[in-house]
Amino acid sequence: MANEWYIVQTYTGYEGKVSRVIQQKLDAGELSSDIVKSIKVPEEELVEIKDGKKKSRKNKILPGYIMAELDLPDLGWKETCNKIRHIQGVSGFVGTAPNERPRPISIDEAKNILMRSGEIKGERPARIKQTYAIGDTVKIIDGPFKEFSGTVDALDDEKEKLTVTVQIFGRATPVELSMTQVEKAI
C-alpha cells in the first residue's frame, strides 16, 4: 500500500464543506487517519488589476473537486470510500462507479496541481487575470516608467512579462515589464 492522490467530485460550491466534514470525521475517529492522509481544495492566487489597484483573490483550480491523499488497503477499501461517498455534497470518485475501487491520478498530475496551488516547492506565484495582445495600448502603473503609456510589442505568458514600446525623449524605447506593472489604457 502506498499513498496516492484521488479526485473526489463534489457539488460546485461544496468543496470547503466536504473538506471540513471529512476532517471532522477524521477527528471523531469515523475515518482512519492511517487511510485518509490529507484533503486539499486546490486554490491559486489570482491578481486582478482594476483602476490601477492590484486586487488579490483565491480561485479554485478544480471547481467541484477536491483532492484526497489516501492509503487504501487491499481489503476494506470499500468501507472508507463509501463513508466519503455518502457525505452530503459528494458525487463520488472521478472515473469510477460506486462499487469500483477508485483510480488514483498520476504522480505528475498531482504534483502539477499541488505546485500550482503553492502546496509544494516550485510553486507558481499569483497568476495575472488581465490578458494582453500585441498592439494593445497600456498604461504603466508601477516602476520607474510609471505614468508612461505605450504599445505592447511582445508577450511572454509563461514568465508573465511583456515588452512595451514607450516614447522617452521623443524616441521609441522598448521596456520589459511584469504584467502587474501595467493596465490596459482606456
PDB file of C-alpha atoms in Angstrom, residues 1 4 6 71-75 77-78 81 85 93 95-104:
ATOM      1  CA  MET A   1       0.000   0.000   0.000  1.00  0.00           C
ATOM      2  CA  GLU A   4      -1.888   8.045  -3.752  1.00  0.00           C
ATOM      3  CA  TYR A   6      -7.608  10.622  -5.705  1.00  0.00           C
ATOM      4  CA  ASP A  71      -3.552   4.856   1.531  1.00  0.00           C
ATOM      5  CA  LEU A  72      -6.318   2.448   0.533  1.00  0.00           C
ATOM      6  CA  PRO A  73      -5.893  -1.106   1.862  1.00  0.00           C
ATOM      7  CA  ASP A  74      -6.488  -4.077  -0.437  1.00  0.00           C
ATOM      8  CA  LEU A  75      -9.211  -5.274   1.914  1.00  0.00           C
ATOM      9  CA  TRP A  77     -11.158  -0.005   0.935  1.00  0.00           C
ATOM     10  CA  LYS A  78     -14.877  -0.075   0.192  1.00  0.00           C
ATOM     11  CA  CYS A  81     -14.733   5.046   0.129  1.00  0.00           C
ATOM     12  CA  ARG A  85     -19.206   8.986  -0.980  1.00  0.00           C
ATOM     13  CA  PHE A  93     -14.695   9.441  -7.053  1.00  0.00           C
ATOM     14  CA  GLY A  95     -13.679   7.856 -13.188  1.00  0.00           C
ATOM     15  CA  THR A  96     -15.266   5.040 -11.185  1.00  0.00           C
ATOM     16  CA  ALA A  97     -18.666   3.608 -10.394  1.00  0.00           C
ATOM     17  CA  PRO A  98     -19.754   3.425  -6.732  1.00  0.00           C
ATOM     18  CA  ASN A  99     -18.942  -0.302  -6.446  1.00  0.00           C
ATOM     19  CA  GLU A 100     -15.485   0.019  -8.065  1.00  0.00           C
ATOM     20  CA  ARG A 101     -12.190   0.753  -6.361  1.00  0.00           C
ATOM     21  CA  PRO A 102     -11.264   4.397  -7.100  1.00  0.00           C
ATOM     22  CA  ARG A 103      -8.419   5.021  -9.537  1.00  0.00           C
ATOM     23  CA  PRO A 104      -5.675   7.400  -8.411  1.00  0.00           C
TER      24      PRO A 104
END
